[in-house]
Amino acid sequence: MNRKLLALPIVVGLMTPVLAACGSGSGSGDDGKAIVFGTTDEFHITPQAPAPLDPVTGYDIQSWNVFYNTFQTLLRYPRSGTDPEPEAAKECHFADGLGEQYRCTLRDGLEFSNGHALTSKDVKFSIDRMLAIKDENGPYSLLTNVDKVETPDDATVVFHLKDPDATFPYKLATPAAAIVDSEVYDPKKQHAGFDIVGSGPYQLDSFKEGDSAVFTKNPHYKGTIKLNNSKIELKFFKNSTDMEKALKAGDIDVMNRTMTPDQLNSLNISTDSNIKLTETAGTEIRYLVFNTADPVVKQKAVREAFAQIVDRQAITRDVYKRTTEPLYSMVPAGITAHATSFYNTYGEPSVPKARKVLKEANITTPVELTLSYTTEHYGEATKAEFELLKKQLDASGLFKIKLQPVADWHAYTDAGRKHSYQVYGMGWFPDFPDPDNYVAPFLAKDNFLELAYANPQIQNQLINSTRQKTQRSATFPDFTAVQNIIASDVPMLPMWQGKQYLAARSDITGTEWTLNASSTTQFWELGRGVTG
C-alpha cells in the first residue's frame, strides 16, 4: 500500500501533506509498547570516532536522527512552514538593525534528563564547546560566524555575530546548537561512549552497539513537542533485505534508511494491507567532488568533459528506478533560488562536445581517473551507481576509469579532506531549508569538505550578500550567480535529488510527519492506531 505526500516546487519546509491513499489516521494512541524502528545505519566506537553520540562530532544523518530526539535547541522547525519556532527558548529575535546581535529568552524550569537545571550558561557552554573542540567531523562550521555569547542572566542568551547573517536562526534549530549539560560534558574534549544527557523529548536508556538503542519519554522535558509514544527502539540491521523481512514478519514496526530502489518499487505496488509506504518530497542530494589539487583533475577541461558525458537520466532510471530525480545544480528543486545551471551549460550528454573540450585543451586521451565511493554510508545502490558512471565514461573512449570502494566512513571522509582522492562521491542532507545550506558548507572559507577549490567572489562577496537579506526571495540573483560559477568551474558535480520514503506496519500512525525537511526522523510523531 502506497501513500504519496505531494509537494509543490516551492521552499520545502515541514510541509502540510496531501494524502493519496488510505490509513493515514491521526488518532495515535500510546499503549506503552515500544515502536521498533529499523535502520541500516551504524554507530561504532573507533579510535577515529570515540564519541559517536556527542553533537560536536556528528555531522551526518544517522547522528542527527538521534540528536534531534534527545537534545533541545533554542529553536526548531514546525510541522509546516520553514521559519524556526521557539523550543527551549520562549522567544528569540534580532536585537539590532544590522543582523549582528541575536537574543533569546529561555523557557521557565528547563531541565536535563538527569534533573539538572538548564540555564543560559549551558547554552553558552554548548556553543563555546562546539567552537573550541572544532571536531573535523562535526558541524562547528555552522557556528563560525559567532563572535561571542553573553548571558546577562540565567534566562537570557545574546549571540554577537562577526557579520550579519539572516540564516542564523535556522542554524540555531540544528544539532550544531544542541544544548548539553555543562556539569557532564567536558568543555575541551569529546564525550566518549554511548551516553547522552540532553533535555529533548526522549532520553537514551540503553545502547547495544550493532544491535539496538532504546529511547524513552524524558520525564523532565519542557518544550513544544507532543509525543505520540513513550518508547522507541532503534533496531540496527546489516542490510536492507533482513530489515524488510523483519518488517513483514512484524518484528519491527517501521523502516527507513536505507531501502533499495527495488524494495521501494516492490512496496509501492504491493497489495499487502499490513504494510504501507509513505513517500514525501525530499531535498537530499548526491554529488561528486573534484580534487582540484590533483595534477590531472586540476585541469578544468577534464572536469568539463567529465560533466559533459555523465548521463544523470540513465542513473536515476537504471540504478535508482526513478526513486530519485536528475539534479543540475547544488541547490535542489524545492529550495528557493534553485537553477538548472549545469543543464544550461552542458545540455544533454554529448561525447563529441567532451572530445572537443579535451582536444582544445591539448589533453591526451583516454584520461585516467580513479572514482572513489563509500560502501558503508549511502546504501547498497551506491556501488551500482558508480559502476554505471564508469561504464558511461569508459564508453566515451575519452576516459579510463578505476573504481575505489572504501568501507570505513570516517576513513573515507578523512581521506577526502586530505585531498587523497581524485574524484569521490558524497551526499548531503540539508541542515536547514535555505539555499545558503547548499552553498556555504561546500564553498565558504571554513567549508567542511576542506576543498582545494576556492572562489573569492563566492567566499567574499556572494555568500555575505545573501546573508544580509532577511527576505530570502531577494537572494535569487546572488544564488543564481553562485550556481552558474559552480557549473562553469566544476569543483563539484550534482548528480541526483532524492525523495523520502518510510515503510511501516498498517497500525502505525504519523508516518506522514516523521521525516522532516532535512530527512531526519522525528520519533515523537509515530503512534500506534488501528490495523488495516
Short mmCIF file of C-alpha atoms in Angstrom, two decimals:
data_model
loop_
_atom_site.label_atom_id
_atom_site.label_comp_id
_atom_site.label_asym_id
_atom_site.label_seq_id
_atom_site.Cartn_x
_atom_site.Cartn_y
_atom_site.Cartn_z
CA MET A 1 0.00 0.00 0.00
CA ASN A 2 1.45 3.36 -1.04
CA ARG A 3 0.67 6.82 0.24
CA LYS A 4 2.20 9.80 -1.50
CA LEU A 5 2.61 13.21 0.03
CA LEU A 6 2.55 15.75 -2.74
CA ALA A 7 4.53 18.99 -2.61
CA LEU A 8 4.73 21.93 -4.95
CA PRO A 9 8.17 23.12 -6.12
CA ILE A 10 8.47 25.90 -3.52
CA VAL A 11 10.71 26.30 -0.50
CA VAL A 12 10.48 22.94 1.21
CA GLY A 13 9.90 23.03 4.95
CA LEU A 14 7.89 20.62 7.00
CA MET A 15 5.07 20.67 4.51
CA THR A 16 1.43 20.04 5.23
CA PRO A 17 0.88 16.80 3.30
CA VAL A 18 -1.83 15.81 0.89
CA LEU A 19 -2.59 12.13 1.30
CA ALA A 20 -3.37 9.99 -1.71
CA ALA A 21 -4.07 6.70 0.00
CA CYS A 22 -5.89 5.18 2.92
CA GLY A 23 -4.99 4.52 6.54
CA SER A 24 -3.29 7.77 7.49
CA GLY A 25 -5.08 8.09 10.81
CA SER A 26 -4.22 10.93 13.13
CA GLY A 27 -5.67 9.47 16.31
CA SER A 28 -2.46 7.93 17.61
CA GLY A 29 -2.51 6.05 20.86
CA ASP A 30 0.25 5.08 23.24
CA ASP A 31 -0.11 1.61 24.73
CA GLY A 32 3.32 1.78 26.35
CA LYS A 33 4.73 -0.76 23.90
CA ALA A 34 7.89 0.30 22.10
CA ILE A 35 7.62 1.26 18.46
CA VAL A 36 10.53 -0.58 16.85
CA PHE A 37 12.28 1.40 14.12
CA GLY A 38 14.56 -0.48 11.73
CA THR A 39 17.65 1.08 10.15
CA THR A 40 20.83 0.05 8.38
CA ASP A 41 22.68 2.98 9.95
CA GLU A 42 25.71 2.04 12.02
CA PHE A 43 27.25 3.55 15.14
CA HIS A 44 30.67 2.31 16.19
CA ILE A 45 33.26 3.44 18.69
CA THR A 46 36.65 3.55 16.99
CA PRO A 47 39.94 5.37 17.67
CA GLN A 48 38.93 7.84 14.96
CA ALA A 49 35.38 8.21 16.36
CA PRO A 50 35.36 7.60 20.13
CA ALA A 51 32.24 9.72 20.73
CA PRO A 52 29.59 8.92 18.10
CA LEU A 53 26.74 10.42 20.15
CA ASP A 54 28.32 13.76 21.01
CA PRO A 55 26.89 16.69 18.98
CA VAL A 56 30.40 18.11 18.48
CA THR A 57 31.40 15.02 16.46
CA GLY A 58 28.29 14.19 14.42
CA TYR A 59 27.52 15.84 11.10
CA ASP A 60 25.67 13.04 9.31
CA ILE A 61 22.10 11.87 9.01
CA GLN A 62 22.29 8.94 11.43
CA SER A 63 23.79 11.05 14.22
CA TRP A 64 21.29 13.85 13.72
CA ASN A 65 18.42 11.34 13.82
CA VAL A 66 19.47 10.69 17.43
CA PHE A 67 20.33 14.29 18.33
CA TYR A 68 17.02 15.77 17.15
CA ASN A 69 15.17 13.44 19.51
CA THR A 70 17.36 13.69 22.60
CA PHE A 71 18.76 17.24 22.69
CA GLN A 72 16.93 20.54 22.70
CA THR A 73 17.82 23.54 20.60
CA LEU A 74 16.64 27.09 21.19
CA LEU A 75 14.51 26.91 18.05
CA ARG A 76 13.01 24.10 16.00
CA TYR A 77 11.08 23.66 12.77
CA PRO A 78 7.29 23.29 12.96
CA ARG A 79 5.28 20.66 11.13
CA SER A 80 4.62 23.04 8.27
CA GLY A 81 6.49 26.13 7.15
CA THR A 82 10.18 26.94 7.04
CA ASP A 83 10.59 29.52 9.78
CA PRO A 84 12.06 28.19 13.04
CA GLU A 85 9.86 28.49 16.12
CA PRO A 86 10.81 28.63 19.83
CA GLU A 87 11.64 25.33 21.55
CA ALA A 88 13.99 25.63 24.56
CA ALA A 89 13.56 29.38 24.09
CA LYS A 90 10.23 31.05 24.59
CA GLU A 91 11.25 33.97 22.36
CA CYS A 92 14.14 34.91 20.04
CA HIS A 93 14.79 37.95 17.84
CA PHE A 94 17.48 40.04 16.17
CA ALA A 95 18.21 42.83 18.63
CA ASP A 96 19.78 45.27 16.18
CA GLY A 97 19.12 46.60 12.74
CA LEU A 98 22.25 45.10 11.21
CA GLY A 99 21.52 41.44 11.96
CA GLU A 100 24.64 41.05 14.08
CA GLN A 101 23.06 40.53 17.50
CA TYR A 102 20.55 37.76 18.25
CA ARG A 103 18.81 37.47 21.65
CA CYS A 104 16.85 34.55 23.13
CA THR A 105 14.89 34.15 26.37
CA LEU A 106 14.65 30.61 27.77
CA ARG A 107 11.53 28.83 28.94
CA ASP A 108 10.99 28.58 32.66
CA GLY A 109 12.01 25.43 34.52
CA LEU A 110 14.06 23.72 31.83
CA GLU A 111 15.87 20.57 32.97
CA PHE A 112 18.18 17.95 31.51
CA SER A 113 17.25 14.27 31.58
CA ASN A 114 19.35 13.84 34.75
CA GLY A 115 17.36 16.51 36.58
CA HIS A 116 19.99 19.24 36.38
CA ALA A 117 18.65 22.72 35.70
CA LEU A 118 19.23 24.10 32.19
CA THR A 119 20.15 27.79 32.14
CA SER A 120 21.62 30.28 29.71
CA LYS A 121 25.07 29.26 30.91
CA ASP A 122 24.51 25.77 29.44
CA VAL A 123 23.59 27.33 26.09
CA LYS A 124 26.75 29.45 26.09
CA PHE A 125 28.79 26.44 27.20
CA SER A 126 27.42 24.32 24.34
CA ILE A 127 28.19 26.90 21.64
CA ASP A 128 31.63 27.71 23.06
CA ARG A 129 32.40 23.99 23.36
CA MET A 130 31.40 23.30 19.73
CA LEU A 131 33.75 26.03 18.54
CA ALA A 132 36.56 25.13 20.94
CA ILE A 133 36.70 21.43 20.09
CA LYS A 134 36.22 22.15 16.37
CA ASP A 135 35.96 18.45 15.54
CA GLU A 136 36.71 17.89 11.85
CA ASN A 137 33.75 15.51 11.58
CA GLY A 138 31.37 17.86 13.40
CA PRO A 139 29.09 20.77 12.42
CA TYR A 140 31.10 23.57 14.02
CA SER A 141 31.33 25.35 10.65
CA LEU A 142 27.66 26.33 11.03
CA LEU A 143 28.61 28.48 14.03
CA THR A 144 31.92 30.04 12.98
CA ASN A 145 30.20 33.40 12.48
CA VAL A 146 29.58 33.59 16.24
CA ASP A 147 31.96 36.14 17.77
CA LYS A 148 30.88 35.69 21.39
CA VAL A 149 27.95 34.57 23.54
CA GLU A 150 26.79 36.57 26.55
CA THR A 151 24.46 35.57 29.39
CA PRO A 152 23.12 38.67 31.20
CA ASP A 153 21.04 36.39 33.44
CA ASP A 154 20.05 32.73 33.75
CA ALA A 155 17.25 33.09 31.21
CA THR A 156 18.87 35.31 28.56
CA VAL A 157 21.36 34.45 25.82
CA VAL A 158 22.84 37.05 23.48
CA PHE A 159 24.77 35.99 20.37
CA HIS A 160 27.14 38.52 18.84
CA LEU A 161 27.91 37.70 15.20
CA LYS A 162 31.01 38.66 13.25
CA ASP A 163 28.92 39.51 10.18
CA PRO A 164 25.18 39.91 9.51
CA ASP A 165 23.51 36.55 8.98
CA ALA A 166 19.80 36.21 8.27
CA THR A 167 20.18 32.43 8.37
CA PHE A 168 21.43 32.35 11.98
CA PRO A 169 18.00 31.37 13.44
CA TYR A 170 17.97 28.39 11.06
CA LYS A 171 21.35 27.28 12.39
CA LEU A 172 20.15 27.52 15.99
CA ALA A 173 17.45 24.98 15.06
CA THR A 174 20.06 22.33 14.14
CA PRO A 175 22.05 19.93 16.35
CA ALA A 176 25.07 22.20 15.83
CA ALA A 177 23.41 24.25 18.58
CA ALA A 178 22.28 21.26 20.68
CA ILE A 179 22.29 22.17 24.38
CA VAL A 180 24.41 19.87 26.56
CA ASP A 181 24.80 19.73 30.34
CA SER A 182 27.81 21.82 31.37
CA GLU A 183 28.14 19.70 34.52
CA VAL A 184 28.57 16.49 32.49
CA TYR A 185 30.29 17.37 29.21
CA ASP A 186 33.94 18.38 29.08
CA PRO A 187 34.49 21.85 27.54
CA LYS A 188 37.60 20.81 25.62
CA LYS A 189 37.18 17.17 24.63
CA GLN A 190 34.63 14.75 23.22
CA HIS A 191 32.11 12.93 25.39
CA ALA A 192 33.20 9.36 24.65
CA GLY A 193 30.96 6.32 24.54
CA PHE A 194 27.24 5.79 24.04
CA ASP A 195 25.92 8.24 26.61
CA ILE A 196 23.59 11.21 26.19
CA VAL A 197 22.49 13.85 28.68
CA GLY A 198 20.09 16.19 26.92
CA SER A 199 16.81 17.98 27.54
CA GLY A 200 14.95 16.76 24.46
CA PRO A 201 11.70 14.77 24.32
CA TYR A 202 13.49 11.39 24.71
CA GLN A 203 16.25 10.07 26.91
CA LEU A 204 18.59 7.29 25.81
CA ASP A 205 18.09 4.32 28.14
CA SER A 206 20.41 1.79 26.52
CA PHE A 207 22.67 1.36 23.51
CA LYS A 208 23.94 -2.01 22.32
CA GLU A 209 26.46 -1.48 19.55
CA GLY A 210 25.38 -3.23 16.34
CA ASP A 211 22.09 -4.35 17.88
CA SER A 212 19.70 -1.74 19.26
CA ALA A 213 19.12 1.50 21.14
CA VAL A 214 16.17 2.22 23.42
CA PHE A 215 14.71 5.70 23.88
CA THR A 216 12.01 6.50 26.44
CA LYS A 217 10.00 9.64 27.15
CA ASN A 218 12.10 12.17 29.05
CA PRO A 219 10.10 12.99 32.20
CA HIS A 220 11.99 16.28 32.59
CA TYR A 221 11.23 17.57 29.08
CA LYS A 222 9.62 21.01 28.81
CA GLY A 223 9.10 22.15 25.25
CA THR A 224 6.64 22.36 22.38
CA ILE A 225 6.77 18.74 21.17
CA LYS A 226 3.85 16.41 21.84
CA LEU A 227 4.87 12.75 21.99
CA ASN A 228 2.57 10.15 20.43
CA ASN A 229 4.53 7.31 22.04
CA SER A 230 6.54 6.77 25.20
CA LYS A 231 9.20 4.38 23.88
CA ILE A 232 11.19 3.91 20.68
CA GLU A 233 13.55 1.03 19.99
CA LEU A 234 16.05 1.62 17.21
CA LYS A 235 16.98 -1.75 15.67
CA PHE A 236 20.18 -1.99 13.61
CA PHE A 237 20.40 -4.25 10.55
CA LYS A 238 23.37 -5.21 8.41
CA ASN A 239 21.36 -4.97 5.20
CA SER A 240 18.01 -3.82 3.88
CA THR A 241 16.88 -7.34 2.97
CA ASP A 242 16.95 -8.51 6.58
CA MET A 243 15.28 -5.26 7.63
CA GLU A 244 12.40 -5.76 5.19
CA LYS A 245 11.92 -9.36 6.35
CA ALA A 246 11.66 -8.13 9.93
CA LEU A 247 9.04 -5.56 8.93
CA LYS A 248 6.90 -8.11 7.08
CA ALA A 249 7.21 -10.55 9.99
CA GLY A 250 6.09 -7.87 12.43
CA ASP A 251 9.40 -7.88 14.33
CA ILE A 252 9.81 -4.18 13.63
CA ASP A 253 7.12 -1.53 13.07
CA VAL A 254 8.89 0.97 10.79
CA MET A 255 11.88 1.08 8.46
CA ASN A 256 13.55 3.97 6.71
CA ARG A 257 17.28 4.17 5.99
CA THR A 258 18.28 2.62 3.78
CA MET A 259 15.91 0.87 1.38
CA THR A 260 17.00 -0.16 -2.11
CA PRO A 261 15.20 1.11 -5.23
CA ASP A 262 13.92 -2.43 -5.93
CA GLN A 263 12.46 -2.62 -2.43
CA LEU A 264 10.77 0.74 -2.81
CA ASN A 265 9.20 -0.20 -6.13
CA SER A 266 8.07 -3.55 -4.73
CA LEU A 267 6.49 -1.90 -1.70
CA ASN A 268 4.92 0.73 -3.94
CA ILE A 269 2.92 -1.81 -5.92
CA SER A 270 2.36 -4.26 -3.07
CA THR A 271 -1.18 -5.28 -2.19
CA ASP A 272 -0.17 -6.29 1.34
CA SER A 273 -2.59 -4.39 3.58
CA ASN A 274 -0.29 -4.87 6.57
CA ILE A 275 2.46 -2.65 5.13
CA LYS A 276 2.21 0.95 3.93
CA LEU A 277 4.82 3.04 2.12
CA THR A 278 4.90 6.80 2.62
CA GLU A 279 6.62 8.97 0.01
CA THR A 280 7.38 12.65 0.51
CA ALA A 281 9.31 15.28 -1.41
CA GLY A 282 12.95 15.36 -0.42
CA THR A 283 15.91 17.72 -0.57
CA GLU A 284 18.70 15.17 -0.17
CA ILE A 285 21.31 15.45 -2.91
CA ARG A 286 24.22 13.35 -4.20
CA TYR A 287 27.22 14.88 -5.89
CA LEU A 288 30.80 14.25 -6.95
CA VAL A 289 33.75 16.19 -5.54
CA PHE A 290 36.69 17.01 -7.83
CA ASN A 291 40.06 17.38 -6.14
CA THR A 292 41.39 20.44 -7.93
CA ALA A 293 44.78 19.97 -6.26
CA ASP A 294 45.31 16.75 -8.24
CA PRO A 295 47.60 17.14 -11.29
CA VAL A 296 45.01 15.64 -13.64
CA VAL A 297 41.77 16.92 -12.09
CA LYS A 298 43.03 20.48 -11.68
CA GLN A 299 42.77 20.84 -15.45
CA LYS A 300 39.38 22.48 -15.92
CA ALA A 301 38.86 20.83 -19.32
CA VAL A 302 39.00 17.38 -17.66
CA ARG A 303 36.22 18.37 -15.29
CA GLU A 304 34.19 19.96 -18.07
CA ALA A 305 34.48 16.89 -20.30
CA PHE A 306 33.50 14.65 -17.39
CA ALA A 307 30.41 16.80 -16.76
CA GLN A 308 29.59 16.74 -20.48
CA ILE A 309 29.49 12.92 -20.58
CA VAL A 310 27.62 11.97 -17.41
CA ASP A 311 24.06 10.83 -18.10
CA ARG A 312 22.03 11.54 -14.96
CA GLN A 313 18.80 10.36 -16.54
CA ALA A 314 20.26 6.89 -17.06
CA ILE A 315 21.48 6.73 -13.45
CA THR A 316 18.14 7.73 -11.95
CA ARG A 317 16.30 5.40 -14.33
CA ASP A 318 18.52 2.31 -14.34
CA VAL A 319 20.05 2.37 -10.86
CA TYR A 320 17.50 4.20 -8.73
CA LYS A 321 14.41 3.04 -10.64
CA ARG A 322 13.03 6.60 -10.75
CA THR A 323 13.01 6.93 -6.94
CA THR A 324 15.36 9.90 -7.48
CA GLU A 325 15.43 12.83 -9.92
CA PRO A 326 18.36 14.14 -12.01
CA LEU A 327 19.94 17.21 -10.43
CA TYR A 328 21.55 20.05 -12.38
CA SER A 329 22.56 22.33 -9.52
CA MET A 330 23.89 22.02 -5.98
CA VAL A 331 20.71 23.82 -4.88
CA PRO A 332 17.91 21.27 -5.42
CA ALA A 333 14.39 21.77 -6.75
CA GLY A 334 12.03 22.87 -3.99
CA ILE A 335 14.57 25.23 -2.43
CA THR A 336 14.50 28.99 -3.01
CA ALA A 337 16.72 30.14 -5.91
CA HIS A 338 17.10 26.67 -7.48
CA ALA A 339 18.51 26.92 -11.01
CA THR A 340 19.43 24.35 -13.65
CA SER A 341 22.90 25.76 -14.27
CA PHE A 342 24.58 22.50 -15.28
CA TYR A 343 21.89 21.71 -17.84
CA ASN A 344 22.06 25.29 -19.14
CA THR A 345 25.84 24.97 -19.50
CA TYR A 346 26.22 21.41 -20.82
CA GLY A 347 22.79 20.38 -22.13
CA GLU A 348 22.29 16.70 -22.92
CA PRO A 349 25.23 14.27 -22.56
CA SER A 350 27.49 14.56 -25.59
CA VAL A 351 30.72 12.69 -26.31
CA PRO A 352 31.58 14.89 -29.33
CA LYS A 353 31.35 18.04 -27.18
CA ALA A 354 33.51 16.44 -24.50
CA ARG A 355 36.07 15.36 -27.11
CA LYS A 356 36.22 18.90 -28.45
CA VAL A 357 36.83 20.35 -24.96
CA LEU A 358 39.74 17.97 -24.32
CA LYS A 359 41.22 18.45 -27.77
CA GLU A 360 41.19 22.25 -27.49
CA ALA A 361 42.99 21.95 -24.14
CA ASN A 362 45.62 19.60 -25.69
CA ILE A 363 44.79 16.85 -23.19
CA THR A 364 45.77 13.32 -24.24
CA THR A 365 43.01 10.74 -24.09
CA PRO A 366 41.95 8.49 -22.54
CA VAL A 367 42.27 10.43 -19.27
CA GLU A 368 42.94 8.03 -16.41
CA LEU A 369 40.93 8.77 -13.28
CA THR A 370 40.04 6.95 -10.07
CA LEU A 371 36.50 7.36 -8.74
CA SER A 372 36.14 6.66 -5.01
CA TYR A 373 32.92 5.92 -3.14
CA THR A 374 31.84 4.68 0.28
CA THR A 375 30.23 1.27 0.57
CA GLU A 376 29.01 1.89 4.13
CA HIS A 377 27.10 5.13 4.30
CA TYR A 378 24.68 5.79 1.45
CA GLY A 379 23.07 2.46 0.79
CA GLU A 380 23.53 -0.57 -1.39
CA ALA A 381 22.73 1.19 -4.68
CA THR A 382 25.87 3.33 -4.49
CA LYS A 383 28.03 0.55 -5.93
CA ALA A 384 25.75 0.18 -8.97
CA GLU A 385 25.70 3.96 -9.45
CA PHE A 386 29.48 4.17 -9.67
CA GLU A 387 29.69 1.12 -11.90
CA LEU A 388 27.32 2.83 -14.34
CA LEU A 389 29.34 6.05 -14.11
CA LYS A 390 32.47 4.10 -15.02
CA LYS A 391 30.65 2.46 -17.92
CA GLN A 392 29.47 5.81 -19.30
CA LEU A 393 32.89 7.42 -19.08
CA ASP A 394 34.81 4.41 -20.41
CA ALA A 395 32.39 4.02 -23.31
CA SER A 396 33.21 7.55 -24.46
CA GLY A 397 36.78 6.48 -25.18
CA LEU A 398 37.89 9.74 -23.52
CA PHE A 399 38.35 8.36 -20.01
CA LYS A 400 39.72 5.23 -18.43
CA ILE A 401 38.13 4.85 -15.01
CA LYS A 402 39.21 2.86 -11.98
CA LEU A 403 36.77 2.43 -9.09
CA GLN A 404 37.91 2.57 -5.47
CA PRO A 405 35.31 1.43 -2.91
CA VAL A 406 36.02 2.38 0.72
CA ALA A 407 34.25 0.63 3.59
CA ASP A 408 35.06 2.79 6.61
CA TRP A 409 33.02 6.02 6.56
CA HIS A 410 35.32 8.04 8.82
CA ALA A 411 38.42 6.92 6.92
CA TYR A 412 36.64 7.87 3.69
CA THR A 413 35.74 11.40 4.78
CA ASP A 414 39.17 11.93 6.34
CA ALA A 415 40.85 10.98 3.06
CA GLY A 416 38.57 13.34 1.15
CA ARG A 417 39.50 16.26 3.39
CA LYS A 418 43.18 15.40 2.95
CA HIS A 419 42.79 15.51 -0.87
CA SER A 420 43.69 11.83 -1.18
CA TYR A 421 41.12 11.13 -3.90
CA GLN A 422 40.87 12.41 -7.45
CA VAL A 423 37.07 12.27 -7.67
CA TYR A 424 34.78 10.99 -4.94
CA GLY A 425 31.09 10.74 -4.18
CA MET A 426 29.26 12.45 -1.34
CA GLY A 427 25.69 13.06 -0.23
CA TRP A 428 24.07 15.98 1.56
CA PHE A 429 21.06 16.07 3.82
CA PRO A 430 20.33 19.76 4.45
CA ASP A 431 20.78 21.28 7.88
CA PHE A 432 18.00 23.76 7.13
CA PRO A 433 15.79 24.53 4.11
CA ASP A 434 17.62 27.52 2.63
CA PRO A 435 19.94 27.81 -0.40
CA ASP A 436 22.72 29.02 1.90
CA ASN A 437 22.96 25.48 3.25
CA TYR A 438 23.75 24.10 -0.20
CA VAL A 439 26.46 26.70 -0.81
CA ALA A 440 28.31 27.77 2.35
CA PRO A 441 29.08 24.26 3.73
CA PHE A 442 30.92 23.50 0.49
CA LEU A 443 32.30 26.83 -0.69
CA ALA A 444 32.74 29.15 2.30
CA LYS A 445 36.20 29.64 3.80
CA ASP A 446 35.52 27.20 6.64
CA ASN A 447 33.78 24.56 4.48
CA PHE A 448 33.54 21.08 5.94
CA LEU A 449 34.95 19.39 2.83
CA GLU A 450 38.14 21.47 3.06
CA LEU A 451 38.09 21.79 -0.71
CA ALA A 452 41.24 22.65 -2.61
CA TYR A 453 38.99 24.83 -4.78
CA ALA A 454 38.24 28.36 -3.57
CA ASN A 455 36.39 31.11 -5.40
CA PRO A 456 36.96 34.62 -3.96
CA GLN A 457 33.76 36.03 -5.46
CA ILE A 458 31.66 33.35 -3.73
CA GLN A 459 33.56 33.49 -0.44
CA ASN A 460 34.00 37.24 -0.06
CA GLN A 461 31.02 38.69 -1.85
CA LEU A 462 28.09 36.45 -2.77
CA ILE A 463 27.65 34.44 0.47
CA ASN A 464 27.91 37.60 2.59
CA SER A 465 25.46 39.41 0.35
CA THR A 466 22.80 36.70 0.67
CA ARG A 467 23.12 36.60 4.45
CA GLN A 468 22.26 40.27 4.72
CA LYS A 469 18.84 39.71 3.14
CA THR A 470 16.10 38.68 5.57
CA GLN A 471 13.67 38.41 2.62
CA ARG A 472 15.07 35.21 1.15
CA SER A 473 13.45 35.71 -2.26
CA ALA A 474 15.76 38.72 -2.64
CA THR A 475 18.74 36.34 -2.71
CA PHE A 476 17.80 34.91 -6.14
CA PRO A 477 20.37 36.88 -8.19
CA ASP A 478 23.28 36.10 -5.88
CA PHE A 479 22.50 32.40 -5.52
CA THR A 480 21.94 32.10 -9.27
CA ALA A 481 25.39 33.59 -9.77
CA VAL A 482 26.89 31.04 -7.36
CA GLN A 483 25.25 28.16 -9.20
CA ASN A 484 26.47 29.44 -12.55
CA ILE A 485 30.04 29.73 -11.23
CA ILE A 486 29.92 26.14 -9.97
CA ALA A 487 28.70 24.94 -13.36
CA SER A 488 31.50 26.84 -15.07
CA ASP A 489 34.35 25.81 -12.75
CA VAL A 490 33.03 22.31 -11.89
CA PRO A 491 34.59 21.82 -8.43
CA MET A 492 31.61 19.57 -7.79
CA LEU A 493 29.12 17.79 -10.00
CA PRO A 494 25.50 17.45 -8.78
CA MET A 495 24.08 14.04 -9.69
CA TRP A 496 20.60 13.47 -8.29
CA GLN A 497 17.99 14.60 -5.79
CA GLY A 498 16.28 12.09 -3.54
CA LYS A 499 12.74 11.58 -2.38
CA GLN A 500 11.90 10.45 1.15
CA TYR A 501 10.42 7.06 1.95
CA LEU A 502 9.27 5.36 5.10
CA ALA A 503 7.65 1.90 5.31
CA ALA A 504 5.54 0.91 8.30
CA ARG A 505 3.08 -1.61 9.62
CA SER A 506 -0.50 -0.50 8.97
CA ASP A 507 -1.26 0.20 12.63
CA ILE A 508 1.50 2.83 12.87
CA THR A 509 0.27 6.41 12.57
CA GLY A 510 2.05 9.71 12.00
CA THR A 511 4.33 8.46 9.21
CA GLU A 512 3.43 11.46 7.04
CA TRP A 513 5.10 13.76 9.59
CA THR A 514 8.01 11.60 10.71
CA LEU A 515 10.63 12.71 8.18
CA ASN A 516 11.35 16.42 8.23
CA ALA A 517 12.82 18.65 5.52
CA SER A 518 16.33 17.52 6.45
CA SER A 519 15.35 13.84 6.12
CA THR A 520 15.86 13.41 9.85
CA THR A 521 13.46 11.29 11.86
CA GLN A 522 11.05 12.77 14.39
CA PHE A 523 10.29 9.77 16.60
CA TRP A 524 7.60 11.63 18.52
CA GLU A 525 5.24 11.70 15.52
CA LEU A 526 4.87 7.91 15.49
CA GLY A 527 1.94 6.33 17.28
CA ARG A 528 0.04 3.08 17.30
CA GLY A 529 -3.51 3.03 15.98
CA VAL A 530 -5.79 0.56 14.21
CA THR A 531 -4.52 -2.12 11.83
CA GLY A 532 -5.66 -2.09 8.23
#
